[in-house]
Amino acid sequence: MQNIYTDLAMEMAEGLDTDNLTGIEMDVVEQDSTKITTIHVVDEQGANTLGKPMGSYITIESPEIKQNNFTAHEEIMGILVRQLALLRDGLGIDDNGTVLVIGLGNRDVTPDALGPKVVEGVLVTRHIMGTLPEELLGGLRPISALAPGVMGMTGIETAEVVKGLVGNVCPQLVIAIDALAARSINRINQTIQLTDTGISPGAGVGNRRAALDEATLGVPVIAIGVPTVVDAATFVNDTLDIFLAGMAEEAPEHLRDGAEFFRMLTQLEEQDKYAVIRNSLEPAVGNMFVTPKEIGEVVKWLAGIIANGINIAMHKGIDMDDINRFMY
Amino acid sequence: MQNIYTDLAMEMAEGLDTDNLTGIEMDVVEQDSTKITTIHVVDEQGANTLGKPMGSYITIESPEIKQNNFTAHEEIMGILVRQLALLRDGLGIDDNGTVLVIGLGNRDVTPDALGPKVVEGVLVTRHIMGTLPEELLGGLRPISALAPGVMGMTGIETAEVVKGLVGNVCPQLVIAIDALAARSINRINQTIQLTDTGISPGAGVGNRRAALDEATLGVPVIAIGVPTVVDAATFVNDTLDIFLAGMAEEAPEHLRDGAEFFRMLTQLEEQDKYAVIRNSLEPAVGNMFVTPKEIGEVVKWLAGIIANGINIAMHKGIDMDDINRFMY
Amino acid sequence: MQNIYTDLAMEMAEGLDTDNLTGIEMDVVEQDSTKITTIHVVDEQGANTLGKPMGSYITIESPEIKQNNFTAHEEIMGILVRQLALLRDGLGIDDNGTVLVIGLGNRDVTPDALGPKVVEGVLVTRHIMGTLPEELLGGLRPISALAPGVMGMTGIETAEVVKGLVGNVCPQLVIAIDALAARSINRINQTIQLTDTGISPGAGVGNRRAALDEATLGVPVIAIGVPTVVDAATFVNDTLDIFLAGMAEEAPEHLRDGAEFFRMLTQLEEQDKYAVIRNSLEPAVGNMFVTPKEIGEVVKWLAGIIANGINIAMHKGIDMDDINRFMY
Amino acid sequence: MQNIYTDLAMEMAEGLDTDNLTGIEMDVVEQDSTKITTIHVVDEQGANTLGKPMGSYITIESPEIKQNNFTAHEEIMGILVRQLALLRDGLGIDDNGTVLVIGLGNRDVTPDALGPKVVEGVLVTRHIMGTLPEELLGGLRPISALAPGVMGMTGIETAEVVKGLVGNVCPQLVIAIDALAARSINRINQTIQLTDTGISPGAGVGNRRAALDEATLGVPVIAIGVPTVVDAATFVNDTLDIFLAGMAEEAPEHLRDGAEFFRMLTQLEEQDKYAVIRNSLEPAVGNMFVTPKEIGEVVKWLAGIIANGINIAMHKGIDMDDINRFMY
């Protein structure tokens, strides 16, 4: 059993015994260099097993997200649009239903600025629906979008801000975007997770906060998250494994005598090892995160992919042929 | 009678016959290069005469606001603190009552970014009151602060966003900061208006929107506004007057024959002249504003003065001796 | 004769007697809603007549630049690419010659931030040419790009900074981008001027500075400019004309008696009128500019159009089919 | 012997045998919670021993730098001013000599934005010396300041840009500010290093680049650096040590049998261990850095401390009594 927290359902599923999954349906599709993993948690037993609420979790993985490659970004956006449309239809959202987009995170800290940047790229229309000409009206739905900032800057729980907005805007659907923390450094900036079960903001750079989900807001919440950081303790845990493996192969001859100990270390229960790390690192690094040097550029690309993915999936008058006009 | 809209009560009072003011009390104090004009509208008759709701309007004017002069900025902040404290006490706000600061305007358009920049400088505490040591607790009140963006970017009336916040944060007082449009180019960036009657956001750069006041929010609203722009039609109106006066003195001899016409033009009822301008300029310049070249710097200074003025006036543990630690 | 300064050659040509132009060749092409005006100043007599140095001036005008219309922006970018390519070839720049892009202006003042924003979108390659695989190498030239800031923030004449850069980077061509001041409010944000004669930075929001041209830098300079502001005195001048015309039609009957004077005013020599305005407005508005409320969005679109126009015109491996992948 | 690179001379000195230091003079002063370490490398032998060029290295360490404490920041700024003045006088800079401030780093990546943010706070005067009144002239020297961006965004080695500037501005002194990489996570954001030996930009978040020093620029270079990140491999190395120590105390009983191996691991030569880590982590984390969650705020404070420290130490008319007017 594993209990290191990760925001990615896919990472939580990794430790499970796939032969005996009751209440969890998994499906993996590969398409060129992109891998799409769909997990449906269909009953309470599945939810308990996975440690995540009932609902759908779609993970789009591609190393090309973090490469400067426009064509690849367009393809990933196309995949995102289709998956968003599936979630939208699964939730029974009307073609004309109001959508509220919430960009979580702190615009002043680069890897946490994904949500606010997506909000900048969303085509908001709610305030102009009354003034649009007939021919446009059919293709657009009312969308509003706001980046509420983080609690450290506002003094207000993000869930409180959003609750207030939902009460006044009365959307049929909330879409929340946030930077996440991944378990594995290999998923940073190359994974987009969609889910219809909502989100707990601040998991990435800040501290975990009150959830944004149908239970708290009264309307369904599609969450779009991208892991942009790994927290420092998790990072040490992962790299320790790499280090130990590396030592076995690369360490000077006279050090390999510890081989017996190596085996022990690598066989440590994950949760024991993580607890040791967490305890021994606090307070020195308890508040630190790890992110790649190119984070500035990649967040900009990701924001373009997600904002335009939302525009296309939500405004039915904007179809796939328009994708390439919407980049960044 | 005058009906060119201005956000400054002081400008609206300028055209009034001061001998016959019923229901309006005016007081002007000069202190070095700073002039403080206080207008109390004490009954409905006064409100009708001025064209502004009952309440207090304090205008702090100093040409030094827009000069790079730290000492002068400190003094202006000191004046602002005292006036804010008077409004706070006049409204009967408790020492420990929650305050919600709202920074109106668009952070991406320099002269409209005042409100969002003030929010960045406010010392928010609402989320940490529970964890503060006893000795600090007495000196701080719960403050939260948010810049909700403008309707063009969010699709949501700012008043709706704030109504939602008030419903969840339950403050005793809202303080709203906004960039204003002045009537006179001479007031730009050198005037701070405080009032306990609330505000209509978007008067500066955007379009006038639903009011933030006690009637709409259910709690009193202190508004702090600074004119950072003049709208283009108003600007033409003002400069036309200057031009006509200038023509009389500087125009080539053979042109002064129009002197009779000059008199007529200058005697035009303000409202007639403004209507002609507004009509003839639309649509070419109807959507334009005028602002000085140094606007970037001045907005930064103004944000420092106002944010720290709020910090000192609202957190009683931060006294005047601390002023100089809070600049910019 | 006209002597109000404008950065647009096209505006300077407007007052000329087109029957007797020696040394100036003009050509106007209209393509849908876009108008392309090409002026070649071919000898010294032409330069004296126009008041601009010998060289080519291309003006691309389209009201769609300032509209939220991706397709139109792509078309304008296509036109820009072709015109840039013509200038590039006219100057005899090698396919592999180093290009230095200079983004003039102040990133903190919205209408002056065009140059710095273009720099962010340019595909710089000079530092990686040595590490590129053979197959890419043929399609890319070494490009470097820098936004040197404005003299008020750096204390250094921009021409000095660029001279230093040219001495060390040794480009074959400098491309300088700047926000300009237009003469007419109708050209703001809907005109792109290209020229192979260089530029005097700061004409838009700041003060005019030392020129960036082949004489000062030793290499040819293509300047790309967009008028984003009108200076306040020019604006008054223009709107005064509109106002006077409007008065004639809309003013109350009893005011029209000044009709004789109207004619006089409208017949004033431009330069006399401008001088009166300039004198009578100083110092009150001498330092002010006029810009439209939507300037934030439009500068972003313009930066996308120009940055990608440069990328395509300068890197021969990026062809027109890639245009739509490069927007914003 | 140690060969893990660190930008801090103090960290390089830590491994040295202090009984046998020839050519290196060290001095440590503690003042409340601030510790000032001065290292003078006085001859070539000392330079070889330390692995740093001859010159002075002053390190100001205080945990209060990263706390929201205005009074403490003022005190640290006072210390910085005195140390800067010592270096300035040691280099024999005239009271009126021109100073060029260079803010290194990438303004779009939070922990690397220190240099550009300091440039924003420097009081630049070089362009206005000719217009200043006599009484101010004596108190100000010509200062210019520029943030040249990073090579990944400009395509130009920063040293090339600065060389060009020095050739045109002709300063007596260059002051370069950069974010650094520390060896120890405990030094992040609480250490300011000053040196009169120059700097190699990009050590923090980017890649090491050509040096800015008297040898390359022809004028002395004071470098001011603050470690804001630890590179990922160094971080793993450090935390591995903490982990191993923690294991010995906290690991489950049955794991402590590896005690013999622990000793071996902890006795590994630093350079062997680092090499193993570096090799085994590449390419997965080779490009990653570690930084604390509050980096956004702390960089703002640091920029205020350093910019105003430079203003006071370099403009003799701004004395210590003015310190508190200059914060942030």
Short mmCIF file of C-alpha atoms in Angstrom, two decimals, chain C residues 143-299:
data_model
loop_
_atom_site.label_atom_id
_atom_site.label_comp_id
_atom_site.label_asym_id
_atom_site.label_seq_id
_atom_site.Cartn_x
_atom_site.Cartn_y
_atom_site.Cartn_z
CA ILE C 143 19.20 36.02 -34.86
CA SER C 144 19.65 37.81 -31.58
CA ALA C 145 17.16 40.16 -29.91
CA LEU C 146 17.21 42.61 -27.03
CA ALA C 147 14.93 45.21 -25.47
CA PRO C 148 17.33 47.84 -24.09
CA GLY C 149 14.76 49.81 -22.08
CA VAL C 150 14.31 53.57 -22.24
CA MET C 151 16.77 56.28 -21.23
CA GLY C 152 14.66 57.34 -18.27
CA MET C 153 15.14 53.89 -16.73
CA THR C 154 18.70 53.10 -17.81
CA GLY C 155 20.39 56.50 -17.91
CA ILE C 156 21.84 55.51 -21.30
CA GLU C 157 20.89 56.72 -24.77
CA THR C 158 19.39 53.73 -26.56
CA ALA C 159 21.65 54.46 -29.52
CA GLU C 160 24.68 53.98 -27.26
CA VAL C 161 23.42 50.59 -26.07
CA VAL C 162 22.74 49.46 -29.63
CA LYS C 163 26.06 50.76 -30.89
CA GLY C 164 27.79 48.64 -28.27
CA LEU C 165 25.76 45.60 -29.25
CA VAL C 166 26.45 46.04 -32.95
CA GLY C 167 30.15 46.29 -32.21
CA ASN C 168 30.11 42.96 -30.40
CA VAL C 169 27.41 40.99 -32.25
CA CYS C 170 28.48 42.27 -35.72
CA PRO C 171 25.10 41.80 -37.44
CA GLN C 172 24.52 42.33 -41.17
CA LEU C 173 21.17 43.92 -40.38
CA VAL C 174 19.44 45.56 -37.45
CA ILE C 175 15.64 45.42 -37.18
CA ALA C 176 14.26 48.00 -34.75
CA ILE C 177 10.66 47.93 -33.52
CA ASP C 178 9.04 50.90 -31.82
CA ALA C 179 5.69 52.36 -30.91
CA LEU C 180 5.18 55.58 -32.86
CA ALA C 181 3.15 58.73 -32.52
CA ALA C 182 0.72 59.27 -35.37
CA ARG C 183 -0.54 62.57 -36.63
CA SER C 184 -4.08 61.33 -37.02
CA ILE C 185 -6.09 59.52 -34.39
CA ASN C 186 -7.52 57.39 -37.16
CA ARG C 187 -4.18 55.66 -37.73
CA ILE C 188 -3.64 54.51 -34.16
CA ASN C 189 -3.26 50.74 -33.92
CA GLN C 190 -4.20 50.12 -37.53
CA THR C 191 -1.02 51.00 -39.36
CA ILE C 192 2.35 49.25 -39.64
CA GLN C 193 5.19 51.21 -41.22
CA LEU C 194 8.34 49.51 -42.54
CA THR C 195 11.36 51.39 -43.73
CA ASP C 196 14.98 50.66 -44.57
CA THR C 197 16.10 54.07 -43.31
CA GLY C 198 16.18 53.42 -39.56
CA ILE C 199 14.39 55.10 -36.68
CA SER C 200 14.60 57.70 -33.92
CA PRO C 201 13.48 55.90 -30.76
CA GLY C 202 11.09 57.40 -28.25
CA ALA C 203 8.93 59.20 -30.73
CA GLY C 204 5.83 57.49 -29.38
CA VAL C 205 5.56 57.91 -25.63
CA GLY C 206 8.97 59.27 -24.70
CA ASN C 207 11.12 62.01 -26.11
CA ARG C 208 12.88 61.84 -29.46
CA ARG C 209 16.40 60.44 -29.18
CA ALA C 210 19.52 59.82 -31.23
CA ALA C 211 18.78 57.91 -34.43
CA LEU C 212 19.38 54.23 -35.07
CA ASP C 213 20.39 54.11 -38.72
CA GLU C 214 23.19 53.05 -41.00
CA ALA C 215 25.00 56.35 -40.41
CA THR C 216 25.19 55.80 -36.64
CA LEU C 217 25.45 52.00 -36.53
CA GLY C 218 27.39 51.15 -39.67
CA VAL C 219 24.87 48.51 -40.76
CA PRO C 220 21.48 48.93 -42.42
CA VAL C 221 18.46 49.30 -40.14
CA ILE C 222 14.95 48.16 -41.01
CA ALA C 223 12.50 49.92 -38.71
CA ILE C 224 9.04 48.55 -37.99
CA GLY C 225 6.76 51.03 -36.30
CA VAL C 226 3.15 51.16 -35.24
CA PRO C 227 1.47 54.35 -34.08
CA THR C 228 -0.11 53.51 -30.71
CA VAL C 229 -0.54 57.04 -29.40
CA VAL C 230 -1.18 60.57 -30.58
CA ASP C 231 0.52 63.29 -28.59
CA ALA C 232 -1.86 65.55 -26.77
CA ALA C 233 -1.19 68.73 -28.74
CA THR C 234 -1.66 66.93 -32.05
CA PHE C 235 -4.82 65.38 -30.72
CA VAL C 236 -6.26 68.76 -29.78
CA ASN C 237 -5.33 70.09 -33.18
CA ASP C 238 -7.16 67.26 -34.93
CA THR C 239 -10.19 67.27 -32.71
CA LEU C 240 -10.42 71.04 -32.95
CA ASP C 241 -10.96 70.63 -36.67
CA ILE C 242 -13.60 67.99 -36.06
CA PHE C 243 -15.17 70.19 -33.42
CA LEU C 244 -15.29 73.23 -35.64
CA ALA C 245 -16.88 71.23 -38.41
CA GLY C 246 -19.29 69.73 -35.90
CA MET C 247 -20.18 73.16 -34.52
CA ALA C 248 -21.19 74.31 -37.95
CA GLU C 249 -23.72 71.51 -38.16
CA GLU C 250 -24.77 70.83 -34.62
CA ALA C 251 -24.34 73.96 -32.60
CA PRO C 252 -27.44 75.83 -31.47
CA GLU C 253 -28.75 78.19 -34.14
CA HIS C 254 -27.69 81.39 -32.40
CA LEU C 255 -24.07 80.29 -32.36
CA ARG C 256 -23.71 79.85 -36.06
CA ASP C 257 -23.28 83.53 -36.58
CA GLY C 258 -19.62 82.94 -36.06
CA ALA C 259 -19.61 81.18 -39.41
CA GLU C 260 -17.23 83.69 -40.88
CA PHE C 261 -14.80 83.00 -38.08
CA PHE C 262 -15.17 79.26 -38.59
CA ARG C 263 -13.91 79.64 -42.11
CA MET C 264 -10.97 81.60 -40.88
CA LEU C 265 -10.09 79.02 -38.26
CA THR C 266 -10.30 76.16 -40.72
CA GLN C 267 -8.17 78.12 -43.15
CA LEU C 268 -5.45 78.75 -40.60
CA GLU C 269 -2.14 77.41 -41.80
CA GLU C 270 -1.63 74.08 -40.07
CA GLN C 271 1.65 75.20 -38.65
CA ASP C 272 0.23 78.41 -37.17
CA LYS C 273 -2.57 76.52 -35.51
CA TYR C 274 -0.27 73.84 -34.12
CA ALA C 275 2.09 76.46 -32.72
CA VAL C 276 -0.76 78.22 -30.93
CA ILE C 277 -1.94 74.96 -29.44
CA ARG C 278 1.53 73.84 -28.42
CA ASN C 279 2.19 77.18 -26.74
CA SER C 280 -1.11 77.48 -25.00
CA LEU C 281 -1.18 73.90 -23.76
CA GLU C 282 2.32 73.88 -22.25
CA PRO C 283 2.96 72.94 -19.57
CA ALA C 284 -0.48 71.65 -18.63
CA VAL C 285 -0.75 68.91 -21.23
CA GLY C 286 2.57 69.10 -23.04
CA ASN C 287 3.59 65.77 -21.58
CA MET C 288 0.40 63.84 -22.22
CA PHE C 289 -0.61 61.28 -24.78
CA VAL C 290 -3.88 59.86 -26.06
CA THR C 291 -4.48 56.15 -26.54
CA PRO C 292 -7.54 53.92 -26.85
CA LYS C 293 -8.94 51.93 -23.94
CA GLU C 294 -8.34 48.57 -25.64
CA ILE C 295 -4.59 49.26 -26.00
CA GLY C 296 -3.59 46.27 -23.82
CA GLU C 297 -5.12 43.67 -26.13
CA VAL C 298 -4.13 45.35 -29.37
CA VAL C 299 -0.45 45.63 -28.42
#
